[in-house]
Coordinates of C-alpha atoms (C1' of nucleotides) in Angstrom, one line a residue:
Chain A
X1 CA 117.0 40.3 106.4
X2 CA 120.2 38.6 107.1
X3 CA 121.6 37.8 110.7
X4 CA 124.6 36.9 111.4
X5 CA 126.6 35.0 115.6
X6 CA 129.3 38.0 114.7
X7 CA 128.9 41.4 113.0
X8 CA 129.8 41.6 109.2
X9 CA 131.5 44.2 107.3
X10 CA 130.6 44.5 103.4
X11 CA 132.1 43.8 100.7
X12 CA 132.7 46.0 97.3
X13 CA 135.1 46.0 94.0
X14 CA 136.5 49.0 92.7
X15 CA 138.0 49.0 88.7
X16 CA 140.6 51.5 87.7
X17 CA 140.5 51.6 84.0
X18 CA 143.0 53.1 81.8
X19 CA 142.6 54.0 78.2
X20 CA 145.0 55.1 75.9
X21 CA 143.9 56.8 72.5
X22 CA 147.3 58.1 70.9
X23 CA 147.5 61.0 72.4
X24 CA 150.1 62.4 75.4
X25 CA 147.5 61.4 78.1
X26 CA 146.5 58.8 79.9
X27 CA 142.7 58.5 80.4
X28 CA 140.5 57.3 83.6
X29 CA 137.0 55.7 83.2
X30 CA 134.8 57.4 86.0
X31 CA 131.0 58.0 86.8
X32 CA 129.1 59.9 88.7
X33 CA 127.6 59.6 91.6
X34 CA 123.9 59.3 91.3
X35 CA 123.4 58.5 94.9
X36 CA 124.4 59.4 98.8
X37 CA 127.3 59.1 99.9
X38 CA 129.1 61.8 97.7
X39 CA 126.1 62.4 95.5
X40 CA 127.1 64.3 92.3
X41 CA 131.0 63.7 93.1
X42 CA 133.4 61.6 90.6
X43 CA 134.4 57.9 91.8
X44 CA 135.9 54.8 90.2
X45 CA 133.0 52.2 88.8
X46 CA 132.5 49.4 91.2
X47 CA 129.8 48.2 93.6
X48 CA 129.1 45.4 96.2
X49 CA 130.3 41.4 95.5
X50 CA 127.3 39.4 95.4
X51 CA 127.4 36.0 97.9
X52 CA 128.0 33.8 95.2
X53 CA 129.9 35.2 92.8
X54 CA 134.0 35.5 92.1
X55 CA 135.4 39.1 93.0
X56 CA 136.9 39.7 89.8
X57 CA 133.4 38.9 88.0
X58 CA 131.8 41.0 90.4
X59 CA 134.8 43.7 89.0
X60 CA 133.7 43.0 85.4
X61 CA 130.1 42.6 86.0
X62 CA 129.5 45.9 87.9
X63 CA 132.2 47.5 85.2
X64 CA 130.4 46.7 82.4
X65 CA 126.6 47.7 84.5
X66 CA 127.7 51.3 85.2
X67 CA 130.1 52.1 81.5
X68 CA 129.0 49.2 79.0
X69 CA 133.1 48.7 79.2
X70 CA 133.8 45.4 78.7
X71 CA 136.7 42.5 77.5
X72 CA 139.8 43.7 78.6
X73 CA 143.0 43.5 80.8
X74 CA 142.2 43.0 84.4
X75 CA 144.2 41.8 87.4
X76 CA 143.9 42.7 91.1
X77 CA 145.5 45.7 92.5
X78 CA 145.0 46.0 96.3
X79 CA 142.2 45.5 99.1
X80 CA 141.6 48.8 100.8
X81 CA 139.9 48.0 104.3
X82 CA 140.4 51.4 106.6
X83 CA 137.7 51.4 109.4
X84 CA 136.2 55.0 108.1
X85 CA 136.7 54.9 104.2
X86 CA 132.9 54.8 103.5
X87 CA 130.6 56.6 106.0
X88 CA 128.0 53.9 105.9
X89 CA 129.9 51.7 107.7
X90 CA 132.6 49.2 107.8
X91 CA 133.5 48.5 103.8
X92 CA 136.2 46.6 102.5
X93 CA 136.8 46.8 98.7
X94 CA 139.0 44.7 96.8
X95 CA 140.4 46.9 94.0
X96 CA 140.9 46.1 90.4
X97 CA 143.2 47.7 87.8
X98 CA 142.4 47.2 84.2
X99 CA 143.7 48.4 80.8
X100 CA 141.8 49.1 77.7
X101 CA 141.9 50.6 74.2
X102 CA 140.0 53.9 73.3
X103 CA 139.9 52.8 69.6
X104 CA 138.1 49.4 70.2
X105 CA 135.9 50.6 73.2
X106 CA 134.8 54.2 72.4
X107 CA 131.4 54.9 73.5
X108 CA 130.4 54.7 77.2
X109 CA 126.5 53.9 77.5
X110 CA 125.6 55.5 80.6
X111 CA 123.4 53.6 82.4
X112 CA 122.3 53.1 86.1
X113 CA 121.1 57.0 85.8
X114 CA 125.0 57.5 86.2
X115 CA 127.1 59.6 84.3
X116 CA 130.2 58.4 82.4
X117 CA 134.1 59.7 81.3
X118 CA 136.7 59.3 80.6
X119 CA 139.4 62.0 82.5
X120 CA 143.1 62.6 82.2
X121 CA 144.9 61.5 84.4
X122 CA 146.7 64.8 85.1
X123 CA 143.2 66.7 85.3
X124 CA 141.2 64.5 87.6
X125 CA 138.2 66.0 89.4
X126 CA 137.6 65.8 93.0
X127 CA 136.9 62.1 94.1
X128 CA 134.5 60.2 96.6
X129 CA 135.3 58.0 99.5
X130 CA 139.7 57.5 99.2
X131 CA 139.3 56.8 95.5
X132 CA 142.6 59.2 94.5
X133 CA 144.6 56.8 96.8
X134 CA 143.3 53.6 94.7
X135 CA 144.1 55.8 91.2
X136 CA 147.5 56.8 92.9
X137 CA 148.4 53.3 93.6
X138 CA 147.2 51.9 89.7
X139 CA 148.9 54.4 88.6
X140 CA 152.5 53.5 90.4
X141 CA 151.7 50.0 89.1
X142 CA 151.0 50.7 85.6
X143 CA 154.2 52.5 85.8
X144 CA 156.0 49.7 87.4
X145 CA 154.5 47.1 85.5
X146 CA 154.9 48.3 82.0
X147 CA 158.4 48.0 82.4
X148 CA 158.7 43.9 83.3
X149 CA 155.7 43.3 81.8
X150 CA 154.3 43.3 78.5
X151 CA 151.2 44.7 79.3
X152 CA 151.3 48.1 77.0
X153 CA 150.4 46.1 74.4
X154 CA 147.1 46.0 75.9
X155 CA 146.3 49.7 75.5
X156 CA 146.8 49.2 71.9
X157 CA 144.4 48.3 69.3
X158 CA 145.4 44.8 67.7
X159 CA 147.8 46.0 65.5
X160 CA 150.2 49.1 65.9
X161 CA 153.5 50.4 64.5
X162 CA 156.4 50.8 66.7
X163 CA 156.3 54.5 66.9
X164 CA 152.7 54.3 68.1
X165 CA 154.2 51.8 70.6
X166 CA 156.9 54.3 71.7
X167 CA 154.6 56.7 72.3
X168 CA 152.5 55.1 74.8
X169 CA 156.0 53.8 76.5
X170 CA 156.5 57.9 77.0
X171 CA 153.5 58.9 77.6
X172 CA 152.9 55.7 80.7
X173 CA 156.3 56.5 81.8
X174 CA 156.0 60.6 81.2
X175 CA 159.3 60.7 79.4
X176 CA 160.0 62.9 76.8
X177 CA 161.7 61.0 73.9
X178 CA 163.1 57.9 74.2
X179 CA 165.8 57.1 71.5
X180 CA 164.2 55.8 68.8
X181 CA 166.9 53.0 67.7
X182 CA 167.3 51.2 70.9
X183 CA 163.6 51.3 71.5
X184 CA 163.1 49.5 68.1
X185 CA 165.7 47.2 69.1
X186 CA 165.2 46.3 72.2
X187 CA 161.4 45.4 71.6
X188 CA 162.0 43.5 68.6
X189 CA 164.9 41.4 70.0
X190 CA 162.5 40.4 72.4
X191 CA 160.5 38.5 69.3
X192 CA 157.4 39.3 71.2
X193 CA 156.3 41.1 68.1
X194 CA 154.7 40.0 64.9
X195 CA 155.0 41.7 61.8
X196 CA 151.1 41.9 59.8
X197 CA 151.1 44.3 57.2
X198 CA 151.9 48.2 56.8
X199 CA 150.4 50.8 57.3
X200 CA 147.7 52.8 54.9
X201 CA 147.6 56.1 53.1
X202 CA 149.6 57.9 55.1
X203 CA 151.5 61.2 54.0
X204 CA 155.2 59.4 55.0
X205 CA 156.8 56.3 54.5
X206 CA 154.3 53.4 55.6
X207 CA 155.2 52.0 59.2
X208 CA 155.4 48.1 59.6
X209 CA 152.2 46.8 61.7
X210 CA 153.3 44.6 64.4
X211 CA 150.9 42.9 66.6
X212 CA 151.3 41.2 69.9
X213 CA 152.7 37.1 69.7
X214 CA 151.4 36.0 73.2
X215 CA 152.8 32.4 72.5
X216 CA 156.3 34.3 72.3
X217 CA 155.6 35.7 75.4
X218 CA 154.3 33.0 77.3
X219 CA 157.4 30.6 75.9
X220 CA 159.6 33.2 77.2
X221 CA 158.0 33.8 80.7
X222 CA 157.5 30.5 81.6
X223 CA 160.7 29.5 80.7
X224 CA 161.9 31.8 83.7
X225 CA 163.7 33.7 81.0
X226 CA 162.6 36.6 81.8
X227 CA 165.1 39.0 82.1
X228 CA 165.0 39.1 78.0
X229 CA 162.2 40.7 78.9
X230 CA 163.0 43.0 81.5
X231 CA 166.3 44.3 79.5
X232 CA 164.0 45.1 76.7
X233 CA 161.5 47.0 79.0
X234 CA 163.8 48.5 81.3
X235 CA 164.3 51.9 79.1
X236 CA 167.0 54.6 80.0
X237 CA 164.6 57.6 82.0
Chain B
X1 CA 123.2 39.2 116.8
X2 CA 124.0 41.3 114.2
X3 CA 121.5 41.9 111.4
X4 CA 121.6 43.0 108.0
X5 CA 119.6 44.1 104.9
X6 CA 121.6 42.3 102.6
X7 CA 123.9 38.7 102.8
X8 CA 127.4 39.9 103.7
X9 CA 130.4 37.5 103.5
X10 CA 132.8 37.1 106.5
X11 CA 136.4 38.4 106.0
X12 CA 139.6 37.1 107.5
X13 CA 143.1 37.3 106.9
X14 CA 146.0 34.6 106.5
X15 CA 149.7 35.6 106.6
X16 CA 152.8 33.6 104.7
X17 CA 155.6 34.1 106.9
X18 CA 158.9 33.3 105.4
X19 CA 161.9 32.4 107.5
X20 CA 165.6 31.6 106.4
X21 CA 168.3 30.4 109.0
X22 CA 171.2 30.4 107.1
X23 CA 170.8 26.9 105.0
X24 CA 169.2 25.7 101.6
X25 CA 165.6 26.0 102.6
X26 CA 163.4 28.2 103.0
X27 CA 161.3 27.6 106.2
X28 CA 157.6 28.6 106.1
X29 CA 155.4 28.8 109.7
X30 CA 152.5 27.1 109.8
X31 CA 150.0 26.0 112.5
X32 CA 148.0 23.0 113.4
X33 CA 144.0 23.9 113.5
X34 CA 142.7 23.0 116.8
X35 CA 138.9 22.6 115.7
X36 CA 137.2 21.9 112.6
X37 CA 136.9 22.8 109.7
X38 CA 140.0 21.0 108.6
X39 CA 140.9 20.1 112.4
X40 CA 144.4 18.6 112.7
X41 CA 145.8 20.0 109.5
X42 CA 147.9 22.5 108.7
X43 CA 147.4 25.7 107.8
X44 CA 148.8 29.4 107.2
X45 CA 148.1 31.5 111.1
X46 CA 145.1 34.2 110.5
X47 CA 141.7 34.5 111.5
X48 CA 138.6 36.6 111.4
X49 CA 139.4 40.3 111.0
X50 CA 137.4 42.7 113.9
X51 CA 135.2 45.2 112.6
X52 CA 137.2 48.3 114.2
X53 CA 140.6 47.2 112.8
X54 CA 142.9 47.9 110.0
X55 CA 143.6 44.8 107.5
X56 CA 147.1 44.6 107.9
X57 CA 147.0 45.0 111.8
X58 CA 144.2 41.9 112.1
X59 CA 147.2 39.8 110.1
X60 CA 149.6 41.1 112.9
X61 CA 147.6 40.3 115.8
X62 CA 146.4 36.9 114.6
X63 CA 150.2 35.9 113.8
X64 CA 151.1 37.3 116.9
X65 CA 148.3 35.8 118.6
X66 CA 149.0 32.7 117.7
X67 CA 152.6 32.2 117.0
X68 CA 153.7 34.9 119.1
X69 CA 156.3 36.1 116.0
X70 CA 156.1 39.7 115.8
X71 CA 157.9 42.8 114.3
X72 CA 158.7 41.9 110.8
X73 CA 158.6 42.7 106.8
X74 CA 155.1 42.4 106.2
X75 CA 152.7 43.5 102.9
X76 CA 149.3 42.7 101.1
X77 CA 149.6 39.8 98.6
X78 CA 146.2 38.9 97.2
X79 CA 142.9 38.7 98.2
X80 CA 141.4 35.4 97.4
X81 CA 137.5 34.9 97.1
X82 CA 136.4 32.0 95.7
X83 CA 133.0 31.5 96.1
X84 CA 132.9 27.8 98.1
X85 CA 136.8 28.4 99.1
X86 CA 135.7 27.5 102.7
X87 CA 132.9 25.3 103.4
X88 CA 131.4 27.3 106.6
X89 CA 130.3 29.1 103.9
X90 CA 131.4 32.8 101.8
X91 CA 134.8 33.5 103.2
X92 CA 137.3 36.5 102.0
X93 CA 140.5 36.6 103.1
X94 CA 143.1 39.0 102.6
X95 CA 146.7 37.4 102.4
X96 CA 149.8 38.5 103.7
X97 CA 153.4 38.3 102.9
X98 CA 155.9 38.2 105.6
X99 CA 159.6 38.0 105.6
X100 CA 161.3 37.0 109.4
X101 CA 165.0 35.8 110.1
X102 CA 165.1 33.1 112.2
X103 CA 168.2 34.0 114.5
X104 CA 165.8 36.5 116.3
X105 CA 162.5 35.2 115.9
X106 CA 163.2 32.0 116.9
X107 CA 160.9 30.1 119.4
X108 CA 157.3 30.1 118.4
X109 CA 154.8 30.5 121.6
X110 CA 152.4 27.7 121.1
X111 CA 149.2 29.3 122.2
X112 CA 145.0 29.1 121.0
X113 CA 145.8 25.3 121.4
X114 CA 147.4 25.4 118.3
X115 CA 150.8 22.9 117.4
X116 CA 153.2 25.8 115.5
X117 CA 155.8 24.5 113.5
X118 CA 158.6 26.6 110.8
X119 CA 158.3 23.8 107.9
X120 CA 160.4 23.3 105.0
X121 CA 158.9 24.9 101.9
X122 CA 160.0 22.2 100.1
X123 CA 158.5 19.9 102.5
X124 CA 155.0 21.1 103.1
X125 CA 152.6 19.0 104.9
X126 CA 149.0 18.9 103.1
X127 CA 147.4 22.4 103.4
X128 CA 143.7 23.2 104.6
X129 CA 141.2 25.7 102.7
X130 CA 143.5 27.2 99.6
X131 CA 146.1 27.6 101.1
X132 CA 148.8 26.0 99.4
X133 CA 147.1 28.3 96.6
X134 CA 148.2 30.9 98.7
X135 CA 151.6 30.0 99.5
X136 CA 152.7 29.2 95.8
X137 CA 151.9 32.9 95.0
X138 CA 153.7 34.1 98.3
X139 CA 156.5 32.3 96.7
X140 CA 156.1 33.3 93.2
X141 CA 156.3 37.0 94.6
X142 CA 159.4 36.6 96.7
X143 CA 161.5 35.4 94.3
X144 CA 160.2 38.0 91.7
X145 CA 160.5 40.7 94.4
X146 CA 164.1 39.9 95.4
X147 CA 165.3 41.0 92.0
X148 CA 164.0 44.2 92.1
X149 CA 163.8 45.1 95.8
X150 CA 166.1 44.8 98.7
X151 CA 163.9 42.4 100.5
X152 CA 166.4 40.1 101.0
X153 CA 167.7 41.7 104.1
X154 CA 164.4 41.1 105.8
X155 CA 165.4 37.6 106.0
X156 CA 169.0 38.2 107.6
X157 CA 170.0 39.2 111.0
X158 CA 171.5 42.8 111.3
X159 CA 174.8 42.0 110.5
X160 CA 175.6 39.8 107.6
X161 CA 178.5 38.5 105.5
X162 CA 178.3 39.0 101.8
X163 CA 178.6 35.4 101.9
X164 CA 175.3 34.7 103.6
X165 CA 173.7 37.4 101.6
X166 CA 174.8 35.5 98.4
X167 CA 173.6 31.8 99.7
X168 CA 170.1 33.5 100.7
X169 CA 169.7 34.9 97.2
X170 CA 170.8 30.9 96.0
X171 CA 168.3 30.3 98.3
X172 CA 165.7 31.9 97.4
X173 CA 166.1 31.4 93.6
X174 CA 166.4 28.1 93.6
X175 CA 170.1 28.4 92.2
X176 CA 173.2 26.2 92.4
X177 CA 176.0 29.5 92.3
X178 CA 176.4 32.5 91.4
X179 CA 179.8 34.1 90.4
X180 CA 181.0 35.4 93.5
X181 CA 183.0 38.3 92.7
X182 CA 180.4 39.7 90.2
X183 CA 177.5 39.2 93.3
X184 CA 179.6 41.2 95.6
X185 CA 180.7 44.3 92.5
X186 CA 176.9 44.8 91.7
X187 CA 175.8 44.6 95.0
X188 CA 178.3 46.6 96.9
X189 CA 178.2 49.2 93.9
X190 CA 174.4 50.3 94.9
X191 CA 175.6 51.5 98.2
X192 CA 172.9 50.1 100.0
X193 CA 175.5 48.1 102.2
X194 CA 177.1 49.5 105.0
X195 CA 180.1 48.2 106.5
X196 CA 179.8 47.7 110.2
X197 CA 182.7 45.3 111.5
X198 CA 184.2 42.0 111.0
X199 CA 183.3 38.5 111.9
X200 CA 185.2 37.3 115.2
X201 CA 186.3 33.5 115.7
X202 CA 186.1 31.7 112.3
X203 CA 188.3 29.1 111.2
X204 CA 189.1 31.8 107.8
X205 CA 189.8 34.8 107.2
X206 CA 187.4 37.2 108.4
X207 CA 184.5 38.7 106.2
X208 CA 183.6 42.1 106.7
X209 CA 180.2 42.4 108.1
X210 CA 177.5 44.9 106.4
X211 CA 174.0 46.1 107.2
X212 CA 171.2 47.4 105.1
X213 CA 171.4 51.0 104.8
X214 CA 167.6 52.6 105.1
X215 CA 168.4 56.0 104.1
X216 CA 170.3 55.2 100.8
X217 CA 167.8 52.9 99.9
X218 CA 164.9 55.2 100.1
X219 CA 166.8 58.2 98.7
X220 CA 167.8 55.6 95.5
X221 CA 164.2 54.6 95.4
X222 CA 162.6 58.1 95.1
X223 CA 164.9 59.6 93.0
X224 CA 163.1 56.8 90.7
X225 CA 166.4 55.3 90.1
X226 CA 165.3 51.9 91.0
X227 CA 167.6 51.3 87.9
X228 CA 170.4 51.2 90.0
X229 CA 168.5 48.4 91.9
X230 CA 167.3 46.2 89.7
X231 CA 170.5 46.2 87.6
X232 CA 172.3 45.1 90.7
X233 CA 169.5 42.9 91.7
X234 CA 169.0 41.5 88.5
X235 CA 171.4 38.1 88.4
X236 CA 171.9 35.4 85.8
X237 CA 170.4 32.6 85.8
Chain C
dC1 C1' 159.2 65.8 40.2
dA2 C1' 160.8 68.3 44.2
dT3 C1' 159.8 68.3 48.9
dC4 C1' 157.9 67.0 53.3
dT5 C1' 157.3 63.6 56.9
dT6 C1' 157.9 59.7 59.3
dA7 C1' 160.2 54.9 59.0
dG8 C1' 164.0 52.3 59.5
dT9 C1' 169.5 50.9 59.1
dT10 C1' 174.4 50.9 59.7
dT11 C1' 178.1 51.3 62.7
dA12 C1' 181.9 52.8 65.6
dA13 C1' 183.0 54.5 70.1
dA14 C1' 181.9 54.0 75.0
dA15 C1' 180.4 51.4 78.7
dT16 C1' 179.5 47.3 81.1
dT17 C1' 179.7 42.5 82.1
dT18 C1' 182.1 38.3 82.6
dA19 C1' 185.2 35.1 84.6
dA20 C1' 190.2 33.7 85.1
dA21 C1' 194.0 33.8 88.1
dC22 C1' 195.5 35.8 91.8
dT23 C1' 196.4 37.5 96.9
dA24 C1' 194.8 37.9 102.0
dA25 C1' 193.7 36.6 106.6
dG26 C1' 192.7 34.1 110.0
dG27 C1' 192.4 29.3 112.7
dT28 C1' 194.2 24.6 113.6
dA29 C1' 197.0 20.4 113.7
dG30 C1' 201.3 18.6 114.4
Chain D
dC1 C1' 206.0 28.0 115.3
dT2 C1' 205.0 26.5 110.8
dA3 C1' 202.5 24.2 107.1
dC4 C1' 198.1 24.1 105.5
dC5 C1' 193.2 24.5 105.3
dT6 C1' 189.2 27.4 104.4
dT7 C1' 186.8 31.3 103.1
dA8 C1' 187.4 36.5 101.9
dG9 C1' 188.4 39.6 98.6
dT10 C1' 191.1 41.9 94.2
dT11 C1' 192.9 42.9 89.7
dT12 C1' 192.2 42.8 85.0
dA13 C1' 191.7 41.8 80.2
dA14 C1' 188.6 39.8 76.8
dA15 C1' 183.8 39.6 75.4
dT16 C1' 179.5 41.6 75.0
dT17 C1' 176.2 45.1 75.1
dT18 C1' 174.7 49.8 74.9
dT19 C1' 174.6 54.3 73.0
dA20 C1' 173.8 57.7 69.6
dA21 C1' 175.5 59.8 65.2
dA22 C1' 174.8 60.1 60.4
dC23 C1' 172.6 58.0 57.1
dT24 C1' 169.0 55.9 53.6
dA25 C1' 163.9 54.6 52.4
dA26 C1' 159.1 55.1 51.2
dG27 C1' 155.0 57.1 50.4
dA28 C1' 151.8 61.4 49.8
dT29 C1' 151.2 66.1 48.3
dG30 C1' 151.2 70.2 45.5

DNA sequence: CATCTTAGTTTAAAATTTAAACTAAGGTAG
DNA sequence: CTACCTTAGTTTAAATTTTAAACTAAGATG
């Protein structure tokens, strides 16, 4: 037992994951429930920070306990500390919003007598404690992100062709076609992409494989040069 | 005292409170700790957050508390929880991000016992805890925020000279001029300035004086043509 | 070897951005 | 009351960027 001069409130992380596997979806990593509160209902992977231990390795560490996801985009979204979020009491939780490839981190070992999925983002079921606000709010900043920030790249396996790129700008953004010239020029002028083969046995003329130059990027961020960037993100809606 | 089953951190909340009056610099307030740890030094206002209160309103009562500045821009930043970022022992805090004008916020209530001072941010005095962790990303964020949101205006009084508006965005970039007649087309073309008189008694001619316009804003930000925005907002460099 | 599909280019018209030279409106000093 | 100082604000033409049409390219397949 632990006491405490002033009362305490816990602690928790919460993870939004994103995956991206081609298609016209986005997908959202989420477990069940295998214990009260919300027994049996959906809700975002996460769990209590331990005393000594960072909060975004208490993020990864719980991520990778409850799906076996692991090694992948991660930064902080929000802390969401309403008195009344969780019935047991008072609980802060500092949310995370993470990005990952479906091709590179397919299968989801259930463990923790949970059960995993991975959901649509337009098809979500019902979710525990205010879970759908955290998933509204990663989704807003996915969509705001993606379009200053470079960070598509990291729903992508390593290497891509432009049109595969394209369509994960539309389907983030929910756009129906982008013009296919200025996309291709505006990302390439950026130089943030590498050329590293073409693709193979395909029924069509081969696509060039680009894949991500981070030294590019970081050259060009830190050089506060970043409206290059931005101009090159900042597609026509 | 308050016993628990498992260790529990303790939470707080600091808040980075920006002020501009017109000149160079950016002024940032800061207070004197009046016991230890890090007694004498400055630091960023905030304080243990109650157990029955929102996040953001513990950031607003501390300041208030202890400052006495009150009613201004404020939102989340970051949480920061570094294991052995405090030495009384596992601290969280929640940050906040604050933007005041200093025309009407100007005294600061001395109160808790506490010296309160609006310091250069140029000129910072050395920091307890993390906290000039803290206020480089407060910094970081304002000046990538100002080029896509209207922020600035938080920083002005109500009615404001394109002029001022111009040397606050200088300012706040970090910037020696910007070309004043292409400042005042993209700005005035968003329609998010409304005229609302002329300046009285200066040795010139008069400037028109503007205020922010809410309602535009918000109608230009939910029709999701923040385009409009960040093109205007978007200056060379 | 014709045909299908997706990849990728060239380019001219349209739109926007840039910055130079200019005019305007007050106060102040003599 | 007039010349002059300071800052406000405009007009506009040249330079640059964006847009989107029509085109060519490359491989697989039957």
């Amino acid at each position: 037992m632990y006491t405490y001069e002033y009362p305490r409130p816990s602690v928790t992380v919460d993870i939004v994951v994103f995956g991206y596997d081609g298609g016209r979806q986005l997908k959202l990593l989420l477990i069940q429930r295998g214990a009260p509160p919300f027994k049996g209902q959906w809700a975002l992977p996460g769990g209590f920070v331990d005393l000594d231990e960072d909060l975004e390795t208490a993020a990864l560490r719980e991520l990778e306990e409850e799906t076996g996801v692991k090694d992948l985009f991660v930064e902080q979204l929000f802390t969401f500390g309403d008195p009344g979020r969780d019935p047991r009491g008072r609980v802060i939780s500092v949310a995370y919003f993470a990005l990952v490839n479906l091709q590179d981190h397919p299968a989801v070992a259930a463990s923790d007598a949970d059960e995993v999925g991975w959901y649509s983002l337009e098809e979500l079921p019902e979710l525990a404690f205010d879970h759908a606000d955290i998933i509204e709010m990663a989704t807003n900043r996915l969509r705001a992100k993606v379009r200053y920030q470079p960070i598509g790249f990291e729903l992508l396996p390593e290497k891509f062709t432009l049109g595969q790129l394209q369509s994960l700008y539309e389907t983030v953004l929910n756009v129906e076609e982008f013009n296919k010239r200025n996309f291709r020029t505006r990302i390439l002028r950026t130089g943030i992409l590498e050329e590293v083969g073409r693709q193979q046995n395909v029924a069509h003329r081969p696509a060039v494989l680009y894949s991500f130059n981070e030294e590019t990027y970081q050259r060009l961020a830190s050089q506060r040069d970043t409206g290059v960037l931005r101009r090159a993100l900042d597609f026509e809606l």
